[in-house]
Coordinates of C-alpha atoms and ligand atoms in Angstrom, one line a residue:
X1 CA 0.1 -0.1 0.1
X2 CA 1.2 3.5 -0.8
X3 CA 2.8 5.6 2.0
X4 CA 1.0 9.1 2.8
X5 CA 3.1 12.0 4.1
X6 CA 2.2 13.1 7.3
X7 CA 4.6 15.9 7.5
X8 CA 7.5 16.4 10.1
X9 CA 5.2 15.4 12.9
X10 CA 6.0 14.0 16.5
X11 CA 4.1 11.3 15.9
X12 CA 5.4 7.9 17.7
X13 CA 4.0 4.7 19.2
X14 CA 4.1 4.0 22.3
X15 CA 4.3 7.6 24.1
X16 CA 5.2 7.5 27.7
X17 CA 2.3 8.5 30.1
X18 CA 4.1 9.2 33.6
X19 CA 4.1 11.6 36.5
X20 CA 6.9 13.8 37.2
X21 CA 7.2 15.0 40.7
X22 CA 9.3 18.0 42.1
X23 CA 9.3 20.5 45.0
X24 CA 8.0 23.9 43.8
X25 CA 8.3 26.4 46.9
X26 CA 8.7 23.6 49.2
X27 CA 5.6 21.9 48.2
X28 CA 5.3 18.6 46.0
X29 CA 3.8 19.3 42.3
X30 CA 2.7 16.5 39.9
X31 CA 2.6 16.6 36.1
X32 CA 1.5 14.4 33.6
X33 CA 4.1 14.0 30.6
X34 CA 4.5 12.0 27.7
X35 CA 8.2 13.5 27.1
X36 CA 10.0 11.1 29.2
X37 CA 12.3 7.9 28.9
X38 CA 15.4 6.6 29.5
X39 CA 18.5 7.6 27.4
X40 CA 21.0 5.2 29.0
X41 CA 21.3 2.2 30.9
X42 CA 24.8 2.5 32.6
X43 CA 24.7 4.9 33.9
X44 CA 21.0 5.1 34.4
X45 CA 20.3 8.3 32.6
X46 CA 16.4 9.4 32.4
X47 CA 14.9 12.4 30.6
X48 CA 11.8 14.6 30.8
X49 CA 10.5 17.4 28.5
X50 CA 8.9 19.9 30.7
X51 CA 7.3 23.3 28.9
X52 CA 9.5 26.5 29.9
X53 CA 6.3 28.0 31.3
X54 CA 5.1 25.2 33.6
X55 CA 5.1 25.2 37.4
X56 CA 7.2 21.9 37.4
X57 CA 9.8 23.4 35.1
X58 CA 10.7 26.1 38.0
X59 CA 10.9 23.4 40.6
X60 CA 13.1 21.3 38.6
X61 CA 15.5 24.1 37.9
X62 CA 15.4 25.4 41.6
X63 CA 15.5 22.2 43.5
X64 CA 17.8 20.1 40.9
X65 CA 15.9 16.8 41.6
X66 CA 12.7 15.4 40.2
X67 CA 11.1 12.0 39.9
X68 CA 9.5 10.0 37.2
X69 CA 6.5 8.0 38.7
X70 CA 4.7 5.3 36.5
X71 CA 1.1 5.4 36.8
X72 CA -0.9 2.3 36.9
X73 CA -4.0 1.7 35.2
X74 CA -6.0 2.7 38.1
X75 CA -4.3 5.9 38.6
X76 CA -5.2 7.3 35.0
X77 CA -8.1 9.8 36.0
X78 CA -5.9 11.3 38.8
X79 CA -2.7 11.3 36.6
X80 CA -4.8 12.8 33.7
X81 CA -5.8 15.6 36.2
X82 CA -2.3 16.5 36.6
X83 CA -1.9 17.0 33.2
X84 CA -5.2 19.5 33.1
X85 CA -4.5 21.8 36.3
X86 CA -1.5 23.5 36.7
X87 CA 0.3 23.9 40.2
X88 CA 0.4 27.8 39.3
X89 CA -3.5 27.6 39.8
X90 CA -4.1 24.9 42.4
X91 CA -2.5 22.9 45.0
X92 CA -2.2 19.3 43.5
X93 CA 0.0 17.9 46.6
X94 CA -2.9 16.1 47.8
X95 CA -3.7 13.9 44.6
X96 CA -1.3 11.3 45.7
X97 CA 0.4 10.4 49.0
X98 CA 3.9 11.8 48.9
X99 CA 7.2 9.8 50.3
X100 CA 10.6 11.2 49.9
X101 CA 13.7 9.7 48.6
X102 CA 17.2 9.7 49.7
X103 CA 17.7 13.1 48.1
X104 CA 14.4 14.3 49.6
X105 CA 12.8 14.4 46.2
X106 CA 8.9 13.8 46.4
X107 CA 7.6 10.5 44.9
X108 CA 4.2 9.1 44.5
X109 CA 3.4 6.2 47.1
X110 CA 0.4 4.6 45.0
X111 CA 2.8 4.5 41.9
X112 CA 4.1 1.0 41.4
X113 CA 7.7 2.2 39.9
X114 CA 9.4 5.6 41.2
X115 CA 12.5 6.8 39.6
X116 CA 14.5 9.3 41.8
X117 CA 16.9 11.5 39.6
X118 CA 19.3 14.2 40.2
X119 CA 19.6 16.6 37.2
X120 CA 22.7 16.6 35.5
X121 CA 21.8 18.3 32.4
X122 CA 19.3 20.8 30.8
X123 CA 18.7 20.9 27.0
X124 CA 17.2 23.6 25.2
X125 CA 16.7 23.0 21.4
X126 CA 15.1 26.1 20.8
X127 CA 11.4 25.0 21.4
X128 CA 8.9 25.4 23.9
X129 CA 10.2 22.7 26.3
X130 CA 13.3 22.4 28.5
X131 CA 14.7 18.5 28.4
X132 CA 15.9 18.0 31.6
X133 CA 18.4 14.8 32.1
X134 CA 18.3 13.1 35.3
X135 CA 20.8 10.5 36.6
X136 CA 18.7 8.0 38.7
X137 CA 20.1 7.7 42.4
X138 CA 17.4 5.3 43.6
X139 CA 14.3 3.2 42.0
X140 CA 11.5 2.2 44.3
X141 CA 8.9 -0.4 43.8
X142 CA 7.1 -3.0 46.2
X143 CA 7.2 -6.8 46.2
X144 CA 3.8 -7.3 45.0
X145 CA 4.8 -5.8 41.7
X146 CA 7.3 -8.9 41.2
X147 CA 7.2 -12.3 39.6
X148 CA 10.2 -14.5 40.1
X149 CA 12.4 -11.6 41.3
X150 CA 11.8 -9.1 38.2
X151 CA 9.4 -6.4 37.9
X152 CA 6.2 -7.9 36.4
X153 CA 4.3 -5.6 33.7
X154 CA 1.1 -7.2 34.0
X155 CA 1.2 -6.3 37.9
X156 CA 2.5 -2.9 37.1
X157 CA -0.2 -2.2 34.4
X158 CA 1.3 0.9 33.2
X159 CA -0.2 3.1 30.4
X160 CA 0.9 4.7 27.4
X161 CA -0.4 7.8 25.6
X162 CA -1.4 7.9 22.1
X163 CA -1.5 11.2 20.2
X164 CA -3.0 12.7 17.9
X165 CA -5.6 10.6 19.1
X166 CA -5.2 11.5 22.9
X167 CA -6.2 8.2 24.1
X168 CA -4.5 6.2 27.0
X169 CA -4.0 2.6 26.3
X170 CA -2.9 -0.4 28.6
X171 CA 0.1 -2.1 28.0
X172 CA -2.0 -5.0 26.4
X173 CA -1.0 -8.9 26.1
X174 CA 2.6 -9.9 26.0
X175 CA 3.5 -10.8 22.3
X176 CA 7.0 -12.3 22.7
X177 CA 10.1 -12.8 24.7
X178 CA 13.1 -10.3 23.9
X179 CA 16.4 -11.8 22.6
X180 CA 14.6 -15.1 22.3
X181 CA 11.7 -14.8 19.5
X182 CA 14.3 -13.6 17.0
X183 CA 16.1 -17.0 17.4
X184 CA 13.4 -18.8 15.5
X185 CA 13.1 -16.0 12.6
X186 CA 16.1 -17.7 10.3
Ligands
FMN201 C1 -1.3 13.0 28.1 C2 -0.5 14.2 28.4 C3 0.7 14.5 28.2 C4 1.5 15.7 28.4 N1 2.8 15.7 28.4 C5 3.5 17.0 28.6 C6 5.1 16.9 28.5 O1 5.6 16.3 28.1 N2 5.6 17.7 29.0 C7 4.8 19.1 29.4 O2 5.5 19.9 29.8 N3 3.4 19.1 29.3 C8 2.8 17.7 29.1 N4 1.4 18.1 29.6 C9 0.7 18.8 30.0 C10 1.0 19.3 31.6 O3 0.5 18.1 32.1 C11 0.1 20.4 32.1 O4 0.2 21.4 31.4 C12 0.0 20.6 33.4 O5 -1.1 21.0 33.9 C13 1.4 21.3 33.9 O6 1.3 21.5 35.5 P1 2.2 22.4 36.2 O7 2.1 23.6 35.6 O8 1.8 22.2 37.6 O9 3.6 21.9 36.0 C14 0.9 16.9 29.3 C15 -0.6 16.6 29.4 C16 -1.0 15.6 29.3 C17 -2.8 15.1 29.6

């Protein structure tokens, strides 16, 4: 079938849907982000893209830390609220229960996977966002999200964001085993 040209748009699947948390003036603030991911395994480096005018942006600049919190499906509505309301207008600190990491970074107790990062770089490509690169200093989870000593996506039940449709999806069913499935290809 013939390819149609969509133009230089930021279309991609799957996009992250996770919550970034930082202190702003000493109060935890949560923001929903799609611009998030990891850029290196060793050292463990993560990035988040935060709009220049966002309340969160000032908090990260001033505190030098942020956390990336993976929401499970049942946190979806509360997480989406954190993508609608700004900490400039409302106090979002009671949307989730906060715990603090070893750098004092606020994190979300309800989240199955929380990554505490120290900012090591701030990249500005001239757009509307700052890309903060953070080195993970600690990662937090709970026994109940593990199977056979490993994190289990079926238990974490993360969500991802599809745009331009603007829908949240669950992860869906397991379709193969990495570094195994390819062995039978040829
Ligand atoms: C699905 C979704 C993805 C979003 N992704 C981002 C993002 O990657 N970066 C960003 O700065 N804002 C993103 N936003 C918008 C912010 O979450 C929103 O503007 C929020 O109210 C800002 O909060 P704050 O001002 O308290 O920091 C997203 C919103 C939604 C609903």
